[in-house]
Short mmCIF file of C-alpha atoms in Angstrom, two decimals:
data_model
loop_
_atom_site.label_atom_id
_atom_site.label_comp_id
_atom_site.label_asym_id
_atom_site.label_seq_id
_atom_site.Cartn_x
_atom_site.Cartn_y
_atom_site.Cartn_z
CA MET A 1 -69.94 -33.72 4.25
CA LYS A 2 -68.52 -29.67 3.35
CA LYS A 3 -70.78 -27.13 4.52
CA GLU A 4 -69.93 -23.29 3.60
CA TYR A 5 -70.42 -20.70 6.53
CA THR A 6 -69.78 -17.04 7.06
CA CYS A 7 -68.80 -16.27 10.42
CA ILE A 8 -70.90 -13.42 12.12
CA VAL A 9 -68.32 -13.43 15.15
CA CYS A 10 -66.77 -9.69 14.15
CA PRO A 11 -67.20 -7.42 10.94
CA ASN A 12 -64.39 -9.65 9.07
CA GLY A 13 -66.99 -11.92 8.12
CA CYS A 14 -64.81 -14.85 6.92
CA GLU A 15 -65.94 -17.53 4.67
CA VAL A 16 -65.46 -20.32 6.68
CA GLU A 17 -65.32 -24.29 4.74
CA ALA A 18 -66.05 -27.02 7.41
CA GLU A 19 -66.28 -30.60 7.23
CA ILE A 20 -68.75 -32.00 9.57
CA GLU A 21 -70.26 -35.68 10.18
CA GLY A 22 -73.58 -35.42 11.82
CA VAL A 23 -72.83 -32.11 14.58
CA GLN A 24 -69.16 -32.98 14.24
CA VAL A 25 -67.17 -30.68 12.83
CA ILE A 26 -64.35 -32.25 11.71
CA ASP A 27 -61.43 -29.47 9.99
CA VAL A 28 -62.84 -26.03 9.11
CA THR A 29 -60.71 -23.68 6.90
CA GLY A 30 -60.97 -19.94 5.93
CA ALA A 31 -61.52 -19.15 9.23
CA GLY A 32 -59.21 -16.31 10.09
CA CYS A 33 -59.56 -16.89 13.76
CA LYS A 34 -60.17 -19.84 16.10
CA LYS A 35 -63.67 -18.48 17.21
CA GLY A 36 -64.50 -19.35 13.31
CA LYS A 37 -64.53 -23.29 14.45
CA GLU A 38 -66.22 -22.40 17.39
CA TYR A 39 -69.53 -20.89 15.36
CA VAL A 40 -69.24 -23.54 13.40
CA GLU A 41 -69.76 -25.66 16.31
CA GLN A 42 -72.28 -23.51 17.97
CA GLU A 43 -74.32 -23.40 14.39
CA LEU A 44 -74.67 -26.70 14.17
CA THR A 45 -75.76 -27.74 17.90
CA ASP A 46 -77.34 -24.54 18.97
CA PRO A 47 -77.62 -21.16 16.90
CA GLN A 48 -77.77 -18.43 18.77
CA ARG A 49 -78.11 -14.36 18.48
CA ASN A 50 -77.62 -11.41 20.25
CA ILE A 51 -80.30 -9.00 19.31
CA ALA A 52 -80.97 -5.57 20.11
CA THR A 53 -84.60 -3.65 20.08
CA SER A 54 -86.62 -1.21 21.74
CA MET A 55 -88.84 -0.64 25.00
CA LEU A 56 -91.22 1.64 25.66
CA VAL A 57 -90.82 4.47 27.95
CA GLU A 58 -92.97 6.51 30.14
CA ASN A 59 -92.62 10.29 31.11
CA GLY A 60 -89.16 10.18 29.25
CA ILE A 61 -87.31 12.80 26.44
CA LEU A 62 -87.55 9.60 24.29
CA PRO A 63 -90.71 7.59 23.70
CA LEU A 64 -88.27 5.12 23.57
CA VAL A 65 -85.34 3.00 25.17
CA SER A 66 -82.86 0.71 23.22
CA VAL A 67 -82.27 -2.16 24.83
CA ARG A 68 -79.96 -5.43 23.97
CA LEU A 69 -79.42 -8.64 25.40
CA THR A 70 -76.34 -9.53 27.92
CA LYS A 71 -75.95 -13.11 26.31
CA PRO A 72 -76.66 -14.76 22.98
CA VAL A 73 -80.17 -16.36 23.43
CA PRO A 74 -81.44 -19.57 20.50
CA LYS A 75 -82.04 -18.01 17.38
CA ALA A 76 -85.88 -20.14 17.52
CA ARG A 77 -86.77 -17.43 20.98
CA ILE A 78 -85.53 -14.41 18.96
CA PHE A 79 -89.07 -13.57 18.29
CA ASP A 80 -90.22 -14.64 21.70
CA VAL A 81 -87.56 -12.54 23.32
CA ILE A 82 -88.90 -9.24 21.71
CA GLN A 83 -92.52 -9.75 22.19
CA ALA A 84 -91.90 -10.40 25.76
CA VAL A 85 -90.04 -7.13 25.48
CA LYS A 86 -93.10 -4.97 24.06
CA GLN A 87 -95.09 -6.22 27.09
CA ILE A 88 -92.89 -4.12 28.89
CA LYS A 89 -92.94 -0.32 30.14
CA ILE A 90 -90.25 1.20 31.92
CA ALA A 91 -90.37 4.24 33.99
CA ALA A 92 -87.89 6.99 32.91
CA PRO A 93 -85.17 8.18 34.12
CA VAL A 94 -83.72 4.66 32.29
CA LYS A 95 -79.91 4.42 32.75
CA ILE A 96 -77.33 3.33 29.72
CA GLU A 97 -76.33 -0.25 31.19
CA GLN A 98 -79.23 -0.90 33.62
CA VAL A 99 -81.03 -4.26 33.43
CA VAL A 100 -84.33 -3.68 32.54
CA ILE A 101 -85.49 -7.40 32.07
CA GLU A 102 -83.93 -10.05 34.04
CA ASN A 103 -83.13 -13.50 32.92
CA ILE A 104 -85.20 -12.87 30.20
CA LEU A 105 -87.67 -16.10 29.82
CA GLY A 106 -85.23 -17.99 31.44
CA LEU A 107 -83.22 -17.89 28.92
CA GLY A 108 -79.72 -16.68 31.10
CA SER A 109 -79.60 -13.66 29.44
CA ASP A 110 -80.44 -9.78 30.96
CA VAL A 111 -81.53 -7.49 28.94
CA ILE A 112 -80.24 -3.74 29.42
CA ALA A 113 -81.01 -0.17 28.67
CA THR A 114 -77.90 1.21 26.01
CA LYS A 115 -78.70 4.31 26.08
CA ASN A 116 -79.73 7.05 29.03
CA VAL A 117 -83.52 8.48 28.50
CA TYR A 118 -83.75 11.16 31.00
CA THR A 119 -87.19 12.08 33.04
CA LYS A 120 -89.31 14.80 30.33
CA MET B 1 -72.11 40.01 17.44
CA ALA B 2 -68.95 39.70 19.62
CA VAL B 3 -66.38 37.14 17.73
CA ILE B 4 -65.07 34.17 19.79
CA ASN B 5 -61.91 32.68 19.19
CA LYS B 6 -61.69 29.68 19.56
CA ASP B 7 -58.19 27.14 18.72
CA VAL B 8 -60.23 24.34 17.47
CA VAL B 9 -64.29 24.04 16.26
CA ILE B 10 -65.47 20.78 15.86
CA ILE B 11 -68.49 21.05 13.08
CA GLY B 12 -70.92 17.95 14.34
CA GLY B 13 -70.89 15.72 17.51
CA GLY B 14 -71.09 12.33 16.02
CA PRO B 15 -68.40 9.63 16.22
CA ALA B 16 -65.57 11.38 14.50
CA GLY B 17 -66.50 14.85 15.84
CA LEU B 18 -66.35 13.18 19.46
CA ALA B 19 -63.07 10.83 18.91
CA ALA B 20 -61.57 14.27 17.64
CA ALA B 21 -63.00 16.61 20.40
CA VAL B 22 -61.35 14.17 23.15
CA GLU B 23 -58.01 13.14 21.68
CA LEU B 24 -56.95 16.92 20.72
CA ASN B 25 -57.78 17.50 24.86
CA LYS B 26 -55.66 14.66 25.79
CA GLN B 27 -53.06 16.37 23.32
CA GLY B 28 -53.34 19.08 25.29
CA ILE B 29 -55.56 21.38 23.03
CA SER B 30 -58.43 22.49 25.62
CA ASP B 31 -59.83 25.85 23.85
CA ILE B 32 -62.49 23.81 21.44
CA VAL B 33 -65.97 23.43 21.13
CA ILE B 34 -68.07 21.11 19.21
CA LEU B 35 -71.40 22.39 17.53
CA GLU B 36 -74.04 19.59 16.83
CA ARG B 37 -77.31 20.85 15.10
CA GLU B 38 -79.17 17.75 16.64
CA LYS B 39 -80.57 17.67 20.37
CA GLN B 40 -78.09 15.38 21.38
CA LEU B 41 -74.81 14.23 20.87
CA GLY B 42 -73.71 11.27 18.84
CA GLY B 43 -75.05 11.59 15.91
CA ILE B 44 -76.21 8.73 13.46
CA LEU B 45 -75.06 6.09 16.35
CA ARG B 46 -78.27 7.52 18.51
CA GLN B 47 -80.29 5.42 15.90
CA CYS B 48 -78.10 2.69 15.42
CA ILE B 49 -79.77 0.47 18.13
CA HIS B 50 -78.21 -2.69 16.97
CA ASP B 51 -74.90 -4.39 18.18
CA GLY B 52 -71.54 -5.26 16.74
CA PHE B 53 -70.03 -1.82 16.88
CA GLY B 54 -66.32 -1.63 18.81
CA LEU B 55 -64.94 -4.77 17.80
CA THR B 56 -61.42 -2.59 17.12
CA ARG B 57 -61.45 -0.14 19.21
CA PHE B 58 -62.90 -1.58 22.20
CA LYS B 59 -62.57 -4.89 21.97
CA GLN B 60 -65.99 -6.03 22.71
CA THR B 61 -69.38 -5.91 20.60
CA LEU B 62 -71.97 -2.42 21.58
CA SER B 63 -74.64 -1.19 20.60
CA GLY B 64 -74.44 1.82 18.67
CA PRO B 65 -75.73 4.30 21.42
CA GLU B 66 -73.12 2.54 23.78
CA TYR B 67 -70.36 2.86 21.83
CA SER B 68 -71.28 6.61 21.36
CA GLN B 69 -72.11 7.00 25.05
CA ARG B 70 -68.55 6.20 25.59
CA PHE B 71 -66.98 9.03 24.19
CA ILE B 72 -69.47 11.29 25.40
CA ASN B 73 -69.06 10.56 28.51
CA GLN B 74 -65.02 11.25 27.88
CA VAL B 75 -66.33 14.83 26.76
CA GLU B 76 -68.43 15.31 29.73
CA GLU B 77 -65.78 14.55 32.02
CA LEU B 78 -62.80 16.54 30.67
CA GLN B 79 -65.44 19.49 30.16
CA ILE B 80 -65.05 19.53 26.86
CA GLU B 81 -67.59 22.58 25.57
CA TYR B 82 -70.56 21.58 23.00
CA ILE B 83 -73.35 23.26 21.68
CA THR B 84 -76.48 20.96 20.31
CA GLU B 85 -79.16 22.77 18.52
CA THR B 86 -76.17 24.50 16.70
CA THR B 87 -76.48 24.55 13.22
CA VAL B 88 -73.34 25.91 11.55
CA ILE B 89 -74.38 27.92 8.69
CA ASP B 90 -71.44 29.21 7.11
CA ILE B 91 -67.39 28.37 7.60
CA THR B 92 -65.14 30.96 5.50
CA PRO B 93 -61.73 30.23 3.91
CA ASP B 94 -60.28 32.22 7.06
CA LYS B 95 -61.87 30.24 9.63
CA LYS B 96 -64.24 32.24 10.60
CA VAL B 97 -67.26 29.59 11.74
CA ILE B 98 -71.06 31.13 11.38
CA ALA B 99 -73.85 29.14 13.44
CA ALA B 100 -77.55 29.55 13.55
CA SER B 101 -78.05 28.91 17.92
CA GLN B 102 -81.00 28.42 19.90
CA ASN B 103 -79.18 31.89 21.66
CA GLY B 104 -78.90 32.99 18.07
CA LEU B 105 -76.28 33.25 15.70
CA LEU B 106 -72.72 32.92 16.44
CA GLU B 107 -69.74 33.56 15.00
CA TYR B 108 -65.97 31.91 15.78
CA GLN B 109 -62.39 32.78 14.42
CA ALA B 110 -60.66 29.68 14.89
CA LYS B 111 -57.43 28.62 14.24
CA ALA B 112 -57.93 25.70 13.02
CA VAL B 113 -61.52 24.09 11.66
CA VAL B 114 -62.65 20.35 11.92
CA LEU B 115 -65.02 19.01 9.60
CA THR B 116 -67.04 16.01 10.90
CA MET B 117 -70.45 16.35 9.28
CA GLY B 118 -70.73 12.82 8.29
CA CYS B 119 -73.02 11.53 5.04
CA ARG B 120 -76.17 11.64 3.81
CA GLU B 121 -78.38 9.08 2.11
CA ARG B 122 -79.09 9.10 -1.80
CA THR B 123 -82.62 9.26 -2.85
CA ARG B 124 -85.05 7.70 -4.86
CA GLY B 125 -84.54 11.02 -7.07
CA ALA B 126 -80.67 10.53 -7.51
CA ILE B 127 -81.15 6.87 -8.71
CA SER B 128 -84.38 8.26 -10.71
CA ILE B 129 -86.62 5.56 -10.56
CA PRO B 130 -89.62 6.12 -12.36
CA GLY B 131 -92.98 5.66 -11.44
CA THR B 132 -95.98 7.47 -9.48
CA ARG B 133 -94.33 9.60 -5.92
CA PRO B 134 -96.99 7.74 -2.89
CA ALA B 135 -96.06 7.85 0.77
CA GLY B 136 -94.37 4.64 1.55
CA VAL B 137 -90.58 5.67 -0.15
CA TYR B 138 -88.42 5.59 2.71
CA ASN B 139 -84.45 5.68 2.96
CA ALA B 140 -83.22 3.31 5.07
CA GLY B 141 -81.78 5.87 7.83
CA VAL B 142 -85.26 8.09 7.54
CA ALA B 143 -87.25 4.56 8.09
CA GLN B 144 -84.46 3.55 11.07
CA ALA B 145 -84.94 7.16 12.86
CA TYR B 146 -88.80 7.00 12.14
CA ILE B 147 -88.40 2.91 13.85
CA ASN B 148 -86.11 3.55 16.66
CA LEU B 149 -85.94 6.97 17.68
CA HIS B 150 -89.70 7.78 17.45
CA ASN B 151 -91.61 4.68 17.95
CA THR B 152 -93.57 5.22 14.64
CA MET B 153 -93.12 1.97 12.58
CA VAL B 154 -93.25 2.97 9.19
CA GLY B 155 -95.10 0.12 6.92
CA LYS B 156 -96.31 -3.84 6.86
CA GLU B 157 -94.96 -5.40 3.78
CA VAL B 158 -91.82 -4.03 2.63
CA VAL B 159 -89.71 -4.35 -0.44
CA ILE B 160 -85.87 -3.18 -0.02
CA LEU B 161 -83.82 -1.71 -2.89
CA GLY B 162 -80.27 -2.06 -2.42
CA SER B 163 -77.86 -4.05 -0.05
CA GLY B 164 -76.16 -1.70 2.06
CA ASP B 165 -75.85 -2.60 5.31
CA ILE B 166 -78.31 0.01 6.66
CA GLY B 167 -80.64 -1.85 4.61
CA MET B 168 -80.12 -4.92 5.52
CA ILE B 169 -80.24 -4.24 9.19
CA MET B 170 -83.10 -2.29 8.32
CA ALA B 171 -85.01 -5.85 6.76
CA ARG B 172 -83.99 -7.78 9.99
CA ARG B 173 -85.29 -4.23 12.24
CA MET B 174 -88.54 -4.58 10.38
CA THR B 175 -89.20 -8.45 10.57
CA LEU B 176 -88.66 -8.39 14.38
CA GLU B 177 -91.42 -5.18 14.26
CA GLY B 178 -93.49 -7.64 12.67
CA ALA B 179 -93.74 -6.60 8.97
CA LYS B 180 -92.96 -8.90 6.41
CA VAL B 181 -89.81 -8.45 4.15
CA LYS B 182 -90.17 -9.61 0.78
CA ALA B 183 -87.40 -9.34 -0.69
CA VAL B 184 -83.69 -7.45 -1.10
CA PHE B 185 -83.00 -6.14 -4.70
CA GLU B 186 -79.56 -5.46 -5.59
CA ILE B 187 -78.46 -3.64 -9.37
CA LEU B 188 -74.91 -4.93 -9.00
CA PRO B 189 -73.87 -8.32 -9.29
CA TYR B 190 -72.56 -8.69 -5.85
CA PRO B 191 -73.67 -7.25 -2.50
CA SER B 192 -72.70 -3.81 -1.40
CA GLY B 193 -72.94 -4.56 2.31
CA LEU B 194 -71.04 -6.73 5.18
CA PRO B 195 -71.09 -10.17 4.47
CA ARG B 196 -72.29 -10.81 7.89
CA ASN B 197 -75.07 -8.86 7.46
CA ILE B 198 -76.29 -10.88 5.00
CA GLU B 199 -76.08 -14.10 7.07
CA GLN B 200 -77.14 -12.68 10.01
CA CYS B 201 -80.00 -9.81 8.75
CA LEU B 202 -81.20 -11.45 5.95
CA ASN B 203 -80.47 -15.34 5.89
CA ASP B 204 -81.41 -15.79 10.12
CA TYR B 205 -85.04 -14.31 8.59
CA ASP B 206 -85.30 -16.37 4.94
CA ILE B 207 -85.38 -12.76 3.60
CA PRO B 208 -83.98 -13.33 -0.14
CA LEU B 209 -81.43 -11.36 -1.98
CA TYR B 210 -81.59 -11.08 -5.62
CA LEU B 211 -78.28 -9.91 -7.28
CA SER B 212 -78.04 -8.44 -10.60
CA HIS B 213 -82.11 -6.69 -10.08
CA THR B 214 -83.70 -2.96 -9.80
CA VAL B 215 -86.69 -1.17 -9.37
CA THR B 216 -87.91 0.33 -12.34
CA ASN B 217 -91.50 1.78 -11.61
CA ILE B 218 -93.35 2.43 -8.38
CA ARG B 219 -97.18 2.18 -8.40
CA GLY B 220 -99.49 3.70 -5.92
CA ARG B 221 -101.51 7.03 -5.64
CA SER B 222 -101.46 7.93 -1.90
CA ARG B 223 -99.68 5.46 -0.78
CA LEU B 224 -97.32 2.77 -2.11
CA GLU B 225 -99.05 -0.43 -3.92
CA GLY B 226 -96.63 -2.54 -5.37
CA VAL B 227 -93.36 -2.14 -7.60
CA VAL B 228 -91.96 -3.61 -10.75
CA VAL B 229 -88.87 -5.38 -10.41
CA SER B 230 -86.26 -6.34 -13.48
CA GLU B 231 -83.07 -7.90 -14.08
CA VAL B 232 -80.57 -6.04 -15.51
CA ASP B 233 -77.63 -6.67 -18.07
CA GLU B 234 -73.98 -6.01 -17.58
CA GLN B 235 -73.90 -2.56 -18.30
CA LEU B 236 -77.11 -2.38 -15.63
CA LYS B 237 -79.66 -1.91 -17.96
CA PRO B 238 -82.99 -3.30 -16.69
CA ILE B 239 -83.86 -6.14 -19.59
CA PRO B 240 -87.03 -5.80 -21.02
CA GLY B 241 -89.49 -9.02 -20.38
CA THR B 242 -87.81 -9.88 -17.11
CA GLU B 243 -90.64 -7.39 -14.93
CA LYS B 244 -92.07 -9.14 -11.89
CA GLU B 245 -94.60 -6.97 -10.09
CA TYR B 246 -94.22 -7.11 -5.52
CA ALA B 247 -96.73 -5.58 -3.89
CA CYS B 248 -95.71 -3.70 -0.96
CA ASP B 249 -97.11 -0.93 0.67
CA THR B 250 -93.15 -0.08 1.63
CA LEU B 251 -89.75 0.89 -0.23
CA ILE B 252 -86.74 1.13 1.50
CA LEU B 253 -83.72 2.55 -0.24
CA SER B 254 -80.32 1.29 0.98
CA VAL B 255 -79.01 3.10 -2.37
CA GLY B 256 -75.60 4.75 -1.13
CA LEU B 257 -74.34 7.25 0.86
CA ILE B 258 -72.55 10.28 0.07
CA PRO B 259 -70.34 13.23 2.48
CA GLU B 260 -71.82 15.94 3.48
CA ASN B 261 -69.72 18.81 1.98
CA GLU B 262 -71.94 21.85 1.57
CA LEU B 263 -69.84 23.42 4.54
CA SER B 264 -66.44 21.96 3.02
CA LEU B 265 -67.35 23.42 -0.50
CA ALA B 266 -67.90 26.90 1.27
CA CYS B 267 -64.32 27.30 2.98
CA GLY B 268 -63.03 26.50 -1.00
CA VAL B 269 -61.91 22.71 -0.10
CA GLU B 270 -61.40 21.12 -2.93
CA LEU B 271 -63.25 17.50 -3.24
CA ASP B 272 -62.76 14.12 -4.69
CA PRO B 273 -65.06 13.26 -7.59
CA ARG B 274 -64.07 9.52 -6.19
CA THR B 275 -65.26 9.42 -2.83
CA LYS B 276 -67.18 12.83 -2.54
CA GLY B 277 -65.22 13.89 0.06
CA ALA B 278 -62.59 16.47 0.36
CA ILE B 279 -58.91 16.03 -0.88
CA VAL B 280 -56.74 15.26 2.23
CA ASP B 281 -53.15 14.50 2.91
CA GLU B 282 -51.47 12.83 5.44
CA ASN B 283 -52.72 15.19 8.37
CA TYR B 284 -56.00 15.28 7.32
CA GLN B 285 -55.92 18.54 5.98
CA THR B 286 -57.84 19.38 3.47
CA THR B 287 -56.23 21.94 0.31
CA THR B 288 -57.84 24.70 2.75
CA ASP B 289 -54.91 25.97 5.08
CA GLY B 290 -56.48 25.14 8.60
CA VAL B 291 -59.58 23.23 7.55
CA PHE B 292 -59.05 19.44 8.86
CA ALA B 293 -61.95 16.77 7.95
CA ALA B 294 -62.43 12.83 9.17
CA GLY B 295 -65.42 10.41 9.10
CA ASN B 296 -67.90 9.56 7.04
CA VAL B 297 -67.71 13.78 5.91
CA LEU B 298 -64.24 12.56 4.52
CA HIS B 299 -64.94 9.16 3.01
CA VAL B 300 -68.06 6.53 4.35
CA HIS B 301 -66.86 3.88 6.38
CA ASP B 302 -68.21 0.70 6.81
CA LEU B 303 -67.33 0.55 10.65
CA VAL B 304 -67.51 3.16 13.45
CA ASP B 305 -64.25 2.06 14.97
CA PHE B 306 -62.16 3.30 12.04
CA VAL B 307 -63.89 6.89 11.98
CA SER B 308 -62.87 6.98 15.62
CA LEU B 309 -59.21 5.72 14.87
CA GLU B 310 -59.31 8.67 12.03
CA ALA B 311 -60.48 11.57 13.48
CA GLU B 312 -58.25 10.34 16.72
CA ALA B 313 -55.41 10.40 14.00
CA LEU B 314 -56.77 13.61 12.35
CA ALA B 315 -56.59 14.85 16.22
CA ARG B 316 -53.11 14.58 16.94
CA SER B 317 -52.33 16.15 13.23
CA VAL B 318 -54.26 19.28 14.43
CA ALA B 319 -52.71 19.56 17.83
CA GLY B 320 -49.35 19.63 16.10
CA TYR B 321 -50.54 22.61 13.57
CA ILE B 322 -52.01 24.37 16.84
CA LYS B 323 -48.68 24.01 17.86
CA ALA B 324 -46.80 25.16 15.18
CA SER B 325 -49.13 26.83 12.80
CA ARG B 326 -47.79 24.46 10.38
CA LEU B 327 -47.18 21.01 9.18
CA ASP B 328 -44.78 19.60 6.71
CA ASN B 329 -45.33 19.86 3.05
CA CYS B 330 -47.35 16.86 1.54
CA ASP B 331 -46.27 16.99 -2.48
CA ILE B 332 -46.35 13.25 -2.99
CA ALA B 333 -49.79 12.79 -4.64
CA ILE B 334 -51.05 9.10 -4.31
CA THR B 335 -52.43 7.71 -7.60
CA THR B 336 -54.51 4.33 -8.12
CA ASP B 337 -55.21 1.22 -10.86
CA VAL B 338 -58.62 1.13 -12.20
CA ASN B 339 -59.52 -1.69 -9.64
CA ILE B 340 -58.72 0.42 -6.62
CA SER B 341 -61.68 3.25 -6.52
CA HIS B 342 -59.62 5.71 -4.19
CA THR B 343 -57.21 5.98 -1.34
CA ILE B 344 -57.69 8.38 1.35
CA PRO B 345 -55.46 10.67 2.06
CA GLN B 346 -54.36 11.62 -1.36
CA LYS B 347 -51.27 13.17 -0.31
CA ILE B 348 -48.07 12.17 1.69
CA SER B 349 -45.18 14.27 2.79
CA GLY B 350 -42.89 11.06 2.53
CA PHE B 351 -41.28 11.90 5.62
CA ASN B 352 -43.68 10.40 8.28
CA ASP B 353 -45.33 7.25 9.04
CA CYS B 354 -49.08 6.99 7.20
CA LYS B 355 -52.27 4.80 6.68
CA LEU B 356 -54.07 4.54 3.45
CA SER B 357 -57.62 3.66 3.21
CA LEU B 358 -58.58 2.02 -0.21
CA ARG B 359 -61.14 0.28 -1.57
CA VAL B 360 -61.11 -2.31 -4.29
CA ARG B 361 -63.79 -2.04 -6.93
CA LYS B 362 -65.37 -5.05 -7.62
CA PRO B 363 -64.61 -8.48 -5.71
CA MET B 364 -61.44 -9.85 -6.10
CA LYS B 365 -59.73 -13.64 -4.46
CA ASN B 366 -56.17 -14.15 -3.22
CA CYS B 367 -54.85 -10.91 -4.56
CA GLU B 368 -52.00 -8.42 -4.08
CA ILE B 369 -52.32 -5.17 -3.67
CA GLU B 370 -48.44 -3.14 -3.95
CA ILE B 371 -47.63 0.32 -3.60
CA ILE B 372 -45.17 1.82 -5.99
CA GLN B 373 -42.56 4.62 -5.93
CA ASN B 374 -40.14 5.79 -8.37
CA ASP B 375 -40.72 2.16 -10.26
CA ALA B 376 -39.94 0.14 -6.73
CA ILE B 377 -42.27 -1.77 -5.19
CA ILE B 378 -42.00 -0.56 -1.75
CA LYS B 379 -45.28 -2.86 0.04
CA THR B 380 -46.87 -5.94 -0.75
CA VAL B 381 -49.95 -6.50 0.92
CA ASN B 382 -51.50 -10.01 0.07
CA LEU B 383 -55.03 -10.65 0.49
CA LYS B 384 -57.60 -13.76 0.43
CA LYS B 385 -60.53 -11.80 -0.13
CA ALA B 386 -60.75 -8.23 -1.07
CA ILE B 387 -64.90 -6.73 -1.43
CA PRO B 388 -65.72 -3.15 -2.61
CA ALA B 389 -68.12 -3.47 0.91
CA GLU B 390 -64.74 -3.85 3.26
CA MET B 391 -62.41 -0.69 3.72
CA ILE B 392 -58.57 -1.99 3.31
CA GLN B 393 -55.83 -0.67 5.47
CA ILE B 394 -52.27 0.11 5.02
CA LYS B 395 -49.69 0.89 7.20
CA LEU B 396 -46.78 2.74 5.26
CA ASP B 397 -43.10 3.10 7.31
CA LYS B 398 -41.64 6.47 6.68
CA THR B 399 -38.17 4.20 6.07
CA GLU B 400 -39.97 2.39 3.37
CA LEU B 401 -40.82 6.04 1.44
CA GLN B 402 -38.70 8.39 -0.29
CA ALA B 403 -39.05 12.04 -0.29
CA VAL B 404 -39.67 12.43 -3.90
CA GLY B 405 -41.90 10.70 -6.50
CA GLU B 406 -45.36 9.77 -7.17
CA ILE B 407 -46.82 6.65 -5.03
CA ARG B 408 -49.47 4.85 -7.57
CA VAL B 409 -51.58 1.71 -5.70
CA VAL B 410 -52.35 -1.29 -7.96
CA VAL B 411 -53.65 -4.58 -7.49
CA ARG B 412 -53.41 -7.48 -8.88
#
């Protein structure tokens, strides 16, 4: 079976046409690099996404600190992760790259701050 | 008011201004200052919390704040002077820069001025959507600032007009924050944003994208209650009888960005009606001697990585200008055919290597871009696909160029 994908690994957004049998990728065309095939394989078996959101900050110069995951998580768990991050309020100062939640929901990915938020 | 002398005054501490400052310092030009109107450096990246920045520049994918922090850290380490909460209100053709700061008015006399003010969003008024004027109609970047900087959610039921990247990123962001994004409508027959954003911001969340559709009426008194959407014909005119009403409390507009050039005009810089940014030569020098421009104030970019690279190239030219007080004359004009929207730069010298940035006007497959000088093809670039959403860059080697004769860029 032929299936078309837009690779999201980089901004090139290659249109990848894949020849698929079950969860087996037989052949891909249109990918600018080898990551295109890896992306299709991942999409077929367990699509994953990295996501960014914000976490509440107490006593900071900003009310929020932006955060992201260190590793993508299964697409189906995105909303669970967002909800888990929403439950937590962190005290300023928050430092960029600081781990704010370790191994979120046991998914093997940490939530890290992506900006500095100094104390008010 | 005592005049402060500086080698270089940089207007705007976003990605372009930061990269220019760091590179100028590396080139040995340290008598510089960055003037920034916001409280913090970083520009628009402060609110672009999604990831995907930096793959070209740093070979890894970062969020906007992380990307800008890398440059801010260098600015701090190199002890480059910057002043925040300071708005430049005038630049003169002889490179005086007047700014309103927390400590009153500042007057600088610069040897060179670097314009890195970025761009602003087209608004409802600019595209003349009929209807009432209720609350709930936001530009995508404004909604992004509310949500990501000020912890204020802008609405619950959302319609997005325009398929620009910020609009699509906000579709995802608002969905993650619990809003229902009903649809994205695009007036053109093709998307304005990058394919990966259609995939990861819309398709991932089952948000439909309707091409050749636009908002033709806005309803609601104090708060938005709904929008009317119509299909458009090939001339982009709404087709009567195709109207459909969507109930919503929020309309997000992602209908284009315009380089912010009021200050450029004040110092006599000539703008290109195609880019709405300055006309520049290969040194990123504008038509005003000693005034340079790069980043989104020059032409709207799709990737910040290219903004940084452009600002760094600008900085190397500015360093040359400061050291030698002049640069090579650039008298070779670059023109394009109808299918190419513009090129940056618009003029080159013919004596130096240079890089052309351009966009196609409509999506094309298996096309060839030819660079022609004096009736000879000096370079051909083959592309599997070319879309207006993606800026194309072509390097020209000085050995390929002649010192005289207009250059024409065509696509077939």
